Amino acid sequence: MHFDAPLPLQSGASLSGYQLSYETYGTLNADKSNAVLVCHALNASHHVAGTYDGQANSEGWWDNMIGPGKALDTTQFFVIGVNNLGSCFGSTGPMHTNPATGRAYGTDFPVVTVEDWVDAQARLLDVLGIHKLAAVMGGSLGGMQALSWTLRYPQRVGHALVIASAPNLNAENIAFNEVARRAIVTDPDFHGGHFYDHGVIPKRGLRIARMIGHITYLSDDVMNEKFGRQLRAAALAAKNGKPEELTGYLYSTQDAEFQIESYLRYQGDKFAEYFDANTYLLITRALDYFDPARNFGGDLSQALAAATCKFLIVSFTTDWRFAPKRSREIVKALLDNRRQVSYAEIDAPHGHDAFLLNDPRYKNVVRSYFDGVAKEVSQ
Amino acid sequence: MHFDAPLPLQSGASLSGYQLSYETYGTLNADKSNAVLVCHALNASHHVAGTYDGQANSEGWWDNMIGPGKALDTTQFFVIGVNNLGSCFGSTGPMHTNPATGRAYGTDFPVVTVEDWVDAQARLLDVLGIHKLAAVMGGSLGGMQALSWTLRYPQRVGHALVIASAPNLNAENIAFNEVARRAIVTDPDFHGGHFYDHGVIPKRGLRIARMIGHITYLSDDVMNEKFGRQLRAAALAAKNGKPEELTGYLYSTQDAEFQIESYLRYQGDKFAEYFDANTYLLITRALDYFDPARNFGGDLSQALAAATCKFLIVSFTTDWRFAPKRSREIVKALLDNRRQVSYAEIDAPHGHDAFLLNDPRYKNVVRSYFDGVAKEVSQ
């Protein structure tokens, strides 16, 4: 969808002549009351569910959650996935041509915030003729967008599902984001953000960024269970059906000695192949900046007074990036405003990643919540 | 101290013609029974206490612990600090000339382990004529050396103080080390580890490594208390006595917007000025490799059966890098062997860094332990 009218941004800048990539699933009902907007996090896109014909491994990133008969049932709801501005999966972003200069935006792409994304999503809904969402839903950074929807467009949201999220990032989270950004920005192939002109990609920085991300998405427990101190050589032997024996150390500082090292390198390499470096900077910064309580002297209860919809808040016990206590802050602030809020704290071992995984208790909570939403929606 | 005899290493390699930098404090008594060896961690050295004449800010890294009248009292004990092989503060390391090639070792410096360091320290004691240590003491990686002493030279240790340490690194710790190493190794200025020949330093990688280190040394709580979401502009205003007002965001992905970012960049820059990149690789690898239970099928109790000395184990509640539960594993394994062990779990907010800080409860535990050791030592 192309938009000609400039979008005013939180920074004071504005973005003119942009486009948004989006996908929809299911059928919009006659009174357009069954729409559910699904917001994505760092490295995901508008492709939230289903597969593309003839493309292997093309499942949407939340395909275990969204589809016919699934927790978010596309036979009942009209689901919309939108790629955010500044991302690298179709919507206007740093790799696209800056009309002002005729070359790729690069680091000249304006800094976008959660609020800006929400405004852009609202304009898309305007064009689709959807005045009010049955629900808005997201995990992690997507949860921040869902929360922001309830504050910027309270009359346009029936329900908000805020999963594995937080009312803002704490210092440690900002710190991890900053290290990842510095790794990218100081990669000589970054070229001040205009690497497209040089035909290179700051892959070294992207790899480091992704490795840090993976460590923080997983819990200590699941990492120990999945990798522990297993040596790569022992893992390879096991994979090839060879007898397990005590493999000697390689005594190397550069070879991947432990299985966890091999895993992280693989994930880093894969990510550097498809993700845009400038997008990584923009999206981590949107995470850093989100802080609805900021204009209320840090008082989250005051900040959330604007929200009028009903809420489901979900957190996961081993998530140390978006810890349950951060979700409980949201719950408390909503209750302070006497809002209707359900809260589920799922005892899951997988850390922050749990919100993307197929945990039956988690899925049942979401399914049951949407069963309630469906009753409010005319079929 | 120069050593001509080759030192056989765990890897099978050996190091010939090396030197160890060391410092001593206090006076060795007549029967040489009051010696305490202090082992250092990642970025420290043999300079454990005191200051150098005429040099500002030259306090030893554990000066709050060691000195006349301090918890480790140098009027009673003869304290020895040794810079480990492969380090960059005087002992033979990657920046020194490889006799085999005539150029700096660089990445050709052999991979050294905790056990190798302990063997080298034992040789130094041989030359000093010290057969048995009153105590060996260390924090973090230094604690691993102290533990290793009790296994390799059980007859030569009276007491071991193992502080903020672990019987091995878990997957998450190895993972953080690996990211830091990849940042260094993939810095174009690393030149395969022979950057000395090129007159450059892989500072980008060292900065990233140090930033990651700082995040993991601090607790989430202390980071929030010290930095929180404070903006750099607000911090600067406060420093200059200007009225505190709501500072606007810069809306930048590259400027240091938050105070935590500014702090981490400063720490990274400082570290890159003085620390050797190859040393960083070697020392983090020594951390990864340490695992005394490895040759006992992972059974730490069997592994620690060789130890005969008395122990003080100390951990800190908010240390998530070397968590209390890891210290408790050591305590349990020692108790399984009916060894005499004291254990203190200090309720401190500072994370792993706590072992270097001046917490009175912590210092009192160590002081009181050394009071007991002193009674066993002839004055």
PDB file of C-alpha atoms in Angstrom, chain A residues 53-317:
ATOM      1  CA  ASP A  53       3.105 -21.425  -2.617  1.00  0.00           C
ATOM      2  CA  GLY A  54       6.110 -23.341  -3.813  1.00  0.00           C
ATOM      3  CA  GLN A  55       8.456 -21.855  -1.224  1.00  0.00           C
ATOM      4  CA  ALA A  56       9.889 -24.314   1.280  1.00  0.00           C
ATOM      5  CA  ASN A  57      10.330 -23.098   4.859  1.00  0.00           C
ATOM      6  CA  SER A  58       8.161 -20.063   4.228  1.00  0.00           C
ATOM      7  CA  GLU A  59       6.009 -20.391   7.342  1.00  0.00           C
ATOM      8  CA  GLY A  60       5.014 -17.062   8.851  1.00  0.00           C
ATOM      9  CA  TRP A  61       6.835 -16.205  12.066  1.00  0.00           C
ATOM     10  CA  TRP A  62       3.768 -16.775  14.243  1.00  0.00           C
ATOM     11  CA  ASP A  63       2.310 -19.623  12.211  1.00  0.00           C
ATOM     12  CA  ASN A  64       1.925 -21.803  15.311  1.00  0.00           C
ATOM     13  CA  MET A  65      -0.370 -19.125  16.751  1.00  0.00           C
ATOM     14  CA  ILE A  66      -2.333 -17.879  13.762  1.00  0.00           C
ATOM     15  CA  GLY A  67      -4.315 -19.845  11.173  1.00  0.00           C
ATOM     16  CA  PRO A  68      -7.497 -21.833  10.671  1.00  0.00           C
ATOM     17  CA  GLY A  69      -8.420 -23.464  13.979  1.00  0.00           C
ATOM     18  CA  LYS A  70      -5.388 -22.059  15.759  1.00  0.00           C
ATOM     19  CA  ALA A  71      -5.321 -19.903  18.919  1.00  0.00           C
ATOM     20  CA  LEU A  72      -5.944 -16.862  16.760  1.00  0.00           C
ATOM     21  CA  ASP A  73      -8.415 -18.525  14.403  1.00  0.00           C
ATOM     22  CA  THR A  74      -8.452 -17.074  10.893  1.00  0.00           C
ATOM     23  CA  THR A  75     -11.811 -18.715  10.186  1.00  0.00           C
ATOM     24  CA  GLN A  76     -13.250 -16.284  12.724  1.00  0.00           C
ATOM     25  CA  PHE A  77     -10.965 -13.298  12.551  1.00  0.00           C
ATOM     26  CA  PHE A  78      -9.537 -11.153   9.781  1.00  0.00           C
ATOM     27  CA  VAL A  79      -5.854 -10.978  10.691  1.00  0.00           C
ATOM     28  CA  ILE A  80      -3.563  -8.231   9.430  1.00  0.00           C
ATOM     29  CA  GLY A  81       0.231  -8.302   9.514  1.00  0.00           C
ATOM     30  CA  VAL A  82       2.112  -5.090   8.638  1.00  0.00           C
ATOM     31  CA  ASN A  83       5.828  -4.690   8.065  1.00  0.00           C
ATOM     32  CA  ASN A  84       6.964  -1.643  10.013  1.00  0.00           C
ATOM     33  CA  LEU A  85       8.558   1.421   8.490  1.00  0.00           C
ATOM     34  CA  GLY A  86      12.338   1.198   8.582  1.00  0.00           C
ATOM     35  CA  SER A  87      12.263  -2.585   8.395  1.00  0.00           C
ATOM     36  CA  CYS A  88      13.763  -4.557   5.534  1.00  0.00           C
ATOM     37  CA  PHE A  89      10.953  -6.800   4.345  1.00  0.00           C
ATOM     38  CA  GLY A  90       9.080  -4.603   1.911  1.00  0.00           C
ATOM     39  CA  SER A  91       7.896  -1.476   3.697  1.00  0.00           C
ATOM     40  CA  THR A  92       9.886   1.683   3.069  1.00  0.00           C
ATOM     41  CA  GLY A  93      13.234   1.436   4.832  1.00  0.00           C
ATOM     42  CA  PRO A  94      16.887   2.468   4.766  1.00  0.00           C
ATOM     43  CA  MET A  95      17.670   0.450   1.645  1.00  0.00           C
ATOM     44  CA  HIS A  96      15.086   2.286  -0.412  1.00  0.00           C
ATOM     45  CA  THR A  97      15.736   5.434  -2.401  1.00  0.00           C
ATOM     46  CA  ASN A  98      15.590   8.688  -0.508  1.00  0.00           C
ATOM     47  CA  PRO A  99      13.636  11.022  -2.808  1.00  0.00           C
ATOM     48  CA  ALA A 100      15.607  13.968  -1.402  1.00  0.00           C
ATOM     49  CA  THR A 101      18.990  12.618  -2.526  1.00  0.00           C
ATOM     50  CA  GLY A 102      18.272   9.986  -5.149  1.00  0.00           C
ATOM     51  CA  ARG A 103      20.378   7.414  -3.290  1.00  0.00           C
ATOM     52  CA  ALA A 104      19.486   4.859  -0.622  1.00  0.00           C
ATOM     53  CA  TYR A 105      18.426   6.409   2.682  1.00  0.00           C
ATOM     54  CA  GLY A 106      20.968   4.494   4.739  1.00  0.00           C
ATOM     55  CA  THR A 107      21.431   6.280   8.055  1.00  0.00           C
ATOM     56  CA  ASP A 108      19.495   9.245   6.674  1.00  0.00           C
ATOM     57  CA  PHE A 109      16.306   7.261   7.183  1.00  0.00           C
ATOM     58  CA  PRO A 110      14.500   9.091   9.984  1.00  0.00           C
ATOM     59  CA  VAL A 111      14.496   7.530  13.430  1.00  0.00           C
ATOM     60  CA  VAL A 112      11.105   5.881  13.872  1.00  0.00           C
ATOM     61  CA  THR A 113       9.391   5.053  17.131  1.00  0.00           C
ATOM     62  CA  VAL A 114       6.750   2.625  18.314  1.00  0.00           C
ATOM     63  CA  GLU A 115       4.286   5.520  18.172  1.00  0.00           C
ATOM     64  CA  ASP A 116       5.210   6.260  14.553  1.00  0.00           C
ATOM     65  CA  TRP A 117       4.615   2.635  13.603  1.00  0.00           C
ATOM     66  CA  VAL A 118       1.249   2.676  15.285  1.00  0.00           C
ATOM     67  CA  ASP A 119       0.293   5.854  13.413  1.00  0.00           C
ATOM     68  CA  ALA A 120       1.322   4.261  10.118  1.00  0.00           C
ATOM     69  CA  GLN A 121      -0.668   1.112  10.926  1.00  0.00           C
ATOM     70  CA  ALA A 122      -3.708   3.267  11.742  1.00  0.00           C
ATOM     71  CA  ARG A 123      -3.504   4.907   8.318  1.00  0.00           C
ATOM     72  CA  LEU A 124      -3.410   1.499   6.695  1.00  0.00           C
ATOM     73  CA  LEU A 125      -6.560   0.537   8.597  1.00  0.00           C
ATOM     74  CA  ASP A 126      -8.188   3.763   7.426  1.00  0.00           C
ATOM     75  CA  VAL A 127      -7.639   2.734   3.827  1.00  0.00           C
ATOM     76  CA  LEU A 128      -8.923  -0.770   4.554  1.00  0.00           C
ATOM     77  CA  GLY A 129     -12.037   0.855   6.023  1.00  0.00           C
ATOM     78  CA  ILE A 130     -11.508  -0.693   9.447  1.00  0.00           C
ATOM     79  CA  HIS A 131     -12.466   1.787  12.095  1.00  0.00           C
ATOM     80  CA  LYS A 132     -12.088  -0.433  15.139  1.00  0.00           C
ATOM     81  CA  LEU A 133      -9.922  -3.478  15.742  1.00  0.00           C
ATOM     82  CA  ALA A 134     -11.411  -6.447  17.563  1.00  0.00           C
ATOM     83  CA  ALA A 135      -7.918  -6.797  18.962  1.00  0.00           C
ATOM     84  CA  VAL A 136      -4.317  -5.727  18.560  1.00  0.00           C
ATOM     85  CA  MET A 137      -1.680  -8.239  19.525  1.00  0.00           C
ATOM     86  CA  GLY A 138       2.082  -8.462  19.718  1.00  0.00           C
ATOM     87  CA  GLY A 139       5.015  -9.993  21.557  1.00  0.00           C
ATOM     88  CA  SER A 140       8.133  -8.204  22.795  1.00  0.00           C
ATOM     89  CA  LEU A 141       8.516  -5.021  20.697  1.00  0.00           C
ATOM     90  CA  GLY A 142       5.197  -6.038  19.105  1.00  0.00           C
ATOM     91  CA  GLY A 143       3.639  -5.931  22.567  1.00  0.00           C
ATOM     92  CA  MET A 144       4.892  -2.364  22.947  1.00  0.00           C
ATOM     93  CA  GLN A 145       3.036  -1.477  19.743  1.00  0.00           C
ATOM     94  CA  ALA A 146      -0.123  -3.156  21.044  1.00  0.00           C
ATOM     95  CA  LEU A 147       0.158  -1.144  24.262  1.00  0.00           C
ATOM     96  CA  SER A 148       0.809   2.036  22.324  1.00  0.00           C
ATOM     97  CA  TRP A 149      -2.330   1.422  20.216  1.00  0.00           C
ATOM     98  CA  THR A 150      -4.442   1.484  23.352  1.00  0.00           C
ATOM     99  CA  LEU A 151      -3.043   4.907  24.258  1.00  0.00           C
ATOM    100  CA  ARG A 152      -2.975   6.633  20.867  1.00  0.00           C
ATOM    101  CA  TYR A 153      -6.228   5.197  19.500  1.00  0.00           C
ATOM    102  CA  PRO A 154      -8.207   4.018  22.523  1.00  0.00           C
ATOM    103  CA  GLN A 155     -11.506   4.154  20.636  1.00  0.00           C
ATOM    104  CA  ARG A 156     -10.181   1.953  17.857  1.00  0.00           C
ATOM    105  CA  VAL A 157      -9.183  -1.079  19.982  1.00  0.00           C
ATOM    106  CA  GLY A 158     -11.463  -3.621  21.633  1.00  0.00           C
ATOM    107  CA  HIS A 159      -8.764  -5.800  23.152  1.00  0.00           C
ATOM    108  CA  ALA A 160      -5.005  -5.668  23.481  1.00  0.00           C
ATOM    109  CA  LEU A 161      -2.826  -8.768  23.904  1.00  0.00           C
ATOM    110  CA  VAL A 162       0.568  -7.683  25.210  1.00  0.00           C
ATOM    111  CA  ILE A 163       2.925 -10.664  25.344  1.00  0.00           C
ATOM    112  CA  ALA A 164       6.465 -10.942  26.750  1.00  0.00           C
ATOM    113  CA  SER A 165       6.734  -7.180  26.750  1.00  0.00           C
ATOM    114  CA  ALA A 166       7.559  -4.282  29.079  1.00  0.00           C
ATOM    115  CA  PRO A 167       6.506  -0.680  29.703  1.00  0.00           C
ATOM    116  CA  ASN A 168      10.069   0.328  28.735  1.00  0.00           C
ATOM    117  CA  LEU A 169      13.549  -1.166  28.491  1.00  0.00           C
ATOM    118  CA  ASN A 170      15.758  -1.161  31.571  1.00  0.00           C
ATOM    119  CA  ALA A 171      19.417  -0.136  31.566  1.00  0.00           C
ATOM    120  CA  GLU A 172      20.669  -3.675  30.922  1.00  0.00           C
ATOM    121  CA  ASN A 173      18.477  -4.077  27.853  1.00  0.00           C
ATOM    122  CA  ILE A 174      19.546  -0.717  26.461  1.00  0.00           C
ATOM    123  CA  ALA A 175      23.133  -1.741  27.151  1.00  0.00           C
ATOM    124  CA  PHE A 176      22.846  -4.946  25.111  1.00  0.00           C
ATOM    125  CA  ASN A 177      21.218  -2.994  22.266  1.00  0.00           C
ATOM    126  CA  GLU A 178      24.006  -0.443  22.394  1.00  0.00           C
ATOM    127  CA  VAL A 179      26.763  -3.076  22.160  1.00  0.00           C
ATOM    128  CA  ALA A 180      25.039  -4.578  19.125  1.00  0.00           C
ATOM    129  CA  ARG A 181      24.720  -1.156  17.501  1.00  0.00           C
ATOM    130  CA  ARG A 182      28.361  -0.305  18.179  1.00  0.00           C
ATOM    131  CA  ALA A 183      29.427  -3.600  16.615  1.00  0.00           C
ATOM    132  CA  ILE A 184      27.524  -2.658  13.445  1.00  0.00           C
ATOM    133  CA  VAL A 185      28.448   1.017  13.315  1.00  0.00           C
ATOM    134  CA  THR A 186      32.182   0.407  13.883  1.00  0.00           C
ATOM    135  CA  ASP A 187      32.370  -2.318  11.233  1.00  0.00           C
ATOM    136  CA  PRO A 188      34.500  -0.728   8.478  1.00  0.00           C
ATOM    137  CA  ASP A 189      31.982  -2.055   5.946  1.00  0.00           C
ATOM    138  CA  PHE A 190      29.271   0.111   7.500  1.00  0.00           C
ATOM    139  CA  HIS A 191      30.579   3.208   5.700  1.00  0.00           C
ATOM    140  CA  GLY A 192      28.612   5.598   7.868  1.00  0.00           C
ATOM    141  CA  GLY A 193      25.430   3.723   7.003  1.00  0.00           C
ATOM    142  CA  HIS A 194      25.810   4.125   3.232  1.00  0.00           C
ATOM    143  CA  PHE A 195      27.299   0.696   2.595  1.00  0.00           C
ATOM    144  CA  TYR A 196      24.789   0.058  -0.206  1.00  0.00           C
ATOM    145  CA  ASP A 197      26.767   2.495  -2.378  1.00  0.00           C
ATOM    146  CA  HIS A 198      29.914   0.441  -1.753  1.00  0.00           C
ATOM    147  CA  GLY A 199      28.439  -2.943  -2.590  1.00  0.00           C
ATOM    148  CA  VAL A 200      29.276  -4.347   0.847  1.00  0.00           C
ATOM    149  CA  ILE A 201      27.396  -5.332   3.991  1.00  0.00           C
ATOM    150  CA  PRO A 202      28.673  -4.857   7.569  1.00  0.00           C
ATOM    151  CA  LYS A 203      28.364  -8.575   8.213  1.00  0.00           C
ATOM    152  CA  ARG A 204      30.879  -8.683  11.044  1.00  0.00           C
ATOM    153  CA  GLY A 205      28.774  -6.266  13.044  1.00  0.00           C
ATOM    154  CA  LEU A 206      25.495  -7.979  12.190  1.00  0.00           C
ATOM    155  CA  ARG A 207      26.901 -11.336  13.297  1.00  0.00           C
ATOM    156  CA  ILE A 208      27.966  -9.947  16.667  1.00  0.00           C
ATOM    157  CA  ALA A 209      24.595  -8.235  17.095  1.00  0.00           C
ATOM    158  CA  ARG A 210      22.743 -11.456  16.396  1.00  0.00           C
ATOM    159  CA  MET A 211      24.930 -13.533  18.684  1.00  0.00           C
ATOM    160  CA  ILE A 212      24.250 -11.134  21.563  1.00  0.00           C
ATOM    161  CA  GLY A 213      20.563 -11.263  20.704  1.00  0.00           C
ATOM    162  CA  HIS A 214      20.468 -15.044  20.791  1.00  0.00           C
ATOM    163  CA  ILE A 215      22.164 -15.218  24.178  1.00  0.00           C
ATOM    164  CA  THR A 216      19.661 -12.831  25.666  1.00  0.00           C
ATOM    165  CA  TYR A 217      16.595 -14.434  24.076  1.00  0.00           C
ATOM    166  CA  LEU A 218      17.387 -17.792  25.639  1.00  0.00           C
ATOM    167  CA  SER A 219      17.309 -18.635  29.311  1.00  0.00           C
ATOM    168  CA  ASP A 220      20.397 -19.815  31.137  1.00  0.00           C
ATOM    169  CA  ASP A 221      18.584 -23.097  31.854  1.00  0.00           C
ATOM    170  CA  VAL A 222      17.617 -23.873  28.290  1.00  0.00           C
ATOM    171  CA  MET A 223      21.114 -23.035  27.098  1.00  0.00           C
ATOM    172  CA  ASN A 224      22.613 -25.427  29.608  1.00  0.00           C
ATOM    173  CA  GLU A 225      20.124 -28.109  28.665  1.00  0.00           C
ATOM    174  CA  LYS A 226      20.501 -27.643  24.922  1.00  0.00           C
ATOM    175  CA  PHE A 227      24.260 -27.055  24.749  1.00  0.00           C
ATOM    176  CA  GLY A 228      25.832 -27.187  28.186  1.00  0.00           C
ATOM    177  CA  ARG A 229      29.569 -27.682  27.791  1.00  0.00           C
ATOM    178  CA  GLN A 230      29.208 -30.142  24.916  1.00  0.00           C
ATOM    179  CA  LEU A 231      32.126 -30.007  22.529  1.00  0.00           C
ATOM    180  CA  ARG A 232      31.476 -29.529  18.843  1.00  0.00           C
ATOM    181  CA  ALA A 233      33.571 -32.600  18.025  1.00  0.00           C
ATOM    182  CA  ALA A 234      31.479 -34.736  20.387  1.00  0.00           C
ATOM    183  CA  ALA A 235      28.269 -33.359  18.874  1.00  0.00           C
ATOM    184  CA  LEU A 236      29.492 -34.139  15.364  1.00  0.00           C
ATOM    185  CA  ALA A 237      30.482 -37.650  16.419  1.00  0.00           C
ATOM    186  CA  ALA A 238      27.050 -38.226  17.935  1.00  0.00           C
ATOM    187  CA  LYS A 239      25.374 -36.872  14.789  1.00  0.00           C
ATOM    188  CA  ASN A 240      27.330 -39.305  12.635  1.00  0.00           C
ATOM    189  CA  GLY A 241      26.370 -42.219  14.857  1.00  0.00           C
ATOM    190  CA  LYS A 242      29.927 -42.622  16.096  1.00  0.00           C
ATOM    191  CA  PRO A 243      30.446 -43.860  19.643  1.00  0.00           C
ATOM    192  CA  GLU A 244      30.524 -41.103  22.221  1.00  0.00           C
ATOM    193  CA  GLU A 245      33.911 -40.863  23.766  1.00  0.00           C
ATOM    194  CA  LEU A 246      35.755 -38.211  25.688  1.00  0.00           C
ATOM    195  CA  THR A 247      36.810 -35.847  22.947  1.00  0.00           C
ATOM    196  CA  GLY A 248      39.980 -33.928  23.638  1.00  0.00           C
ATOM    197  CA  TYR A 249      40.039 -30.158  23.608  1.00  0.00           C
ATOM    198  CA  LEU A 250      41.349 -28.546  20.426  1.00  0.00           C
ATOM    199  CA  TYR A 251      43.176 -25.948  22.526  1.00  0.00           C
ATOM    200  CA  SER A 252      42.314 -23.167  20.152  1.00  0.00           C
ATOM    201  CA  THR A 253      41.079 -19.643  20.774  1.00  0.00           C
ATOM    202  CA  GLN A 254      39.551 -19.268  17.317  1.00  0.00           C
ATOM    203  CA  ASP A 255      38.045 -22.615  16.355  1.00  0.00           C
ATOM    204  CA  ALA A 256      34.512 -23.350  17.536  1.00  0.00           C
ATOM    205  CA  GLU A 257      35.364 -25.700  20.394  1.00  0.00           C
ATOM    206  CA  PHE A 258      32.013 -25.831  22.169  1.00  0.00           C
ATOM    207  CA  GLN A 259      28.682 -26.580  20.552  1.00  0.00           C
ATOM    208  CA  ILE A 260      27.222 -23.285  21.802  1.00  0.00           C
ATOM    209  CA  GLU A 261      29.906 -21.421  19.848  1.00  0.00           C
ATOM    210  CA  SER A 262      29.082 -23.277  16.683  1.00  0.00           C
ATOM    211  CA  TYR A 263      25.372 -22.559  17.151  1.00  0.00           C
ATOM    212  CA  LEU A 264      25.912 -18.837  17.710  1.00  0.00           C
ATOM    213  CA  ARG A 265      28.222 -18.517  14.725  1.00  0.00           C
ATOM    214  CA  TYR A 266      25.686 -20.243  12.527  1.00  0.00           C
ATOM    215  CA  GLN A 267      22.879 -17.985  13.724  1.00  0.00           C
ATOM    216  CA  GLY A 268      25.065 -14.919  13.238  1.00  0.00           C
ATOM    217  CA  ASP A 269      26.062 -15.917   9.697  1.00  0.00           C
ATOM    218  CA  LYS A 270      22.465 -16.656   8.729  1.00  0.00           C
ATOM    219  CA  PHE A 271      21.209 -13.336  10.067  1.00  0.00           C
ATOM    220  CA  ALA A 272      23.939 -11.312   8.339  1.00  0.00           C
ATOM    221  CA  GLU A 273      22.776 -12.775   5.022  1.00  0.00           C
ATOM    222  CA  TYR A 274      19.260 -11.364   5.164  1.00  0.00           C
ATOM    223  CA  PHE A 275      18.929  -8.586   7.711  1.00  0.00           C
ATOM    224  CA  ASP A 276      19.652  -4.940   7.023  1.00  0.00           C
ATOM    225  CA  ALA A 277      22.177  -3.245   9.298  1.00  0.00           C
ATOM    226  CA  ASN A 278      20.411   0.124   9.324  1.00  0.00           C
ATOM    227  CA  THR A 279      17.141  -1.591  10.159  1.00  0.00           C
ATOM    228  CA  TYR A 280      18.835  -3.206  13.140  1.00  0.00           C
ATOM    229  CA  LEU A 281      19.878   0.220  14.407  1.00  0.00           C
ATOM    230  CA  LEU A 282      16.406   1.682  13.900  1.00  0.00           C
ATOM    231  CA  ILE A 283      14.474  -1.146  15.496  1.00  0.00           C
ATOM    232  CA  THR A 284      16.695  -1.445  18.567  1.00  0.00           C
ATOM    233  CA  ARG A 285      16.418   2.317  18.988  1.00  0.00           C
ATOM    234  CA  ALA A 286      12.617   2.131  18.800  1.00  0.00           C
ATOM    235  CA  LEU A 287      12.856  -0.387  21.644  1.00  0.00           C
ATOM    236  CA  ASP A 288      15.079   1.930  23.679  1.00  0.00           C
ATOM    237  CA  TYR A 289      12.852   4.954  23.161  1.00  0.00           C
ATOM    238  CA  PHE A 290       9.490   3.392  24.030  1.00  0.00           C
ATOM    239  CA  ASP A 291       8.454   4.702  27.428  1.00  0.00           C
ATOM    240  CA  PRO A 292       4.835   5.850  27.715  1.00  0.00           C
ATOM    241  CA  ALA A 293       5.341   6.894  31.357  1.00  0.00           C
ATOM    242  CA  ARG A 294       8.044   9.360  30.371  1.00  0.00           C
ATOM    243  CA  ASN A 295       5.637  12.233  29.805  1.00  0.00           C
ATOM    244  CA  PHE A 296       3.977  11.486  33.140  1.00  0.00           C
ATOM    245  CA  GLY A 297       7.047  11.848  35.328  1.00  0.00           C
ATOM    246  CA  GLY A 298       7.584   8.098  35.165  1.00  0.00           C
ATOM    247  CA  ASP A 299       4.098   7.317  36.506  1.00  0.00           C
ATOM    248  CA  LEU A 300       2.876   4.378  34.442  1.00  0.00           C
ATOM    249  CA  SER A 301      -0.572   4.400  36.022  1.00  0.00           C
ATOM    250  CA  GLN A 302      -1.130   7.953  34.842  1.00  0.00           C
ATOM    251  CA  ALA A 303       0.241   7.059  31.425  1.00  0.00           C
ATOM    252  CA  LEU A 304      -2.120   4.104  30.982  1.00  0.00           C
ATOM    253  CA  ALA A 305      -5.196   6.035  32.105  1.00  0.00           C
ATOM    254  CA  ALA A 306      -5.820   6.805  28.429  1.00  0.00           C
ATOM    255  CA  ALA A 307      -6.383   3.127  27.619  1.00  0.00           C
ATOM    256  CA  THR A 308      -9.998   1.990  27.666  1.00  0.00           C
ATOM    257  CA  CYS A 309      -9.908  -1.490  26.079  1.00  0.00           C
ATOM    258  CA  LYS A 310      -9.638  -4.901  27.738  1.00  0.00           C
ATOM    259  CA  PHE A 311      -6.254  -6.527  28.132  1.00  0.00           C
ATOM    260  CA  LEU A 312      -4.522  -9.878  28.174  1.00  0.00           C
ATOM    261  CA  ILE A 313      -0.967  -9.609  29.475  1.00  0.00           C
ATOM    262  CA  VAL A 314       1.277 -12.685  29.204  1.00  0.00           C
ATOM    263  CA  SER A 315       4.805 -13.202  30.501  1.00  0.00           C
ATOM    264  CA  PHE A 316       7.190 -16.162  30.818  1.00  0.00           C
ATOM    265  CA  THR A 317       8.993 -17.083  34.016  1.00  0.00           C
TER     266      THR A 317
END
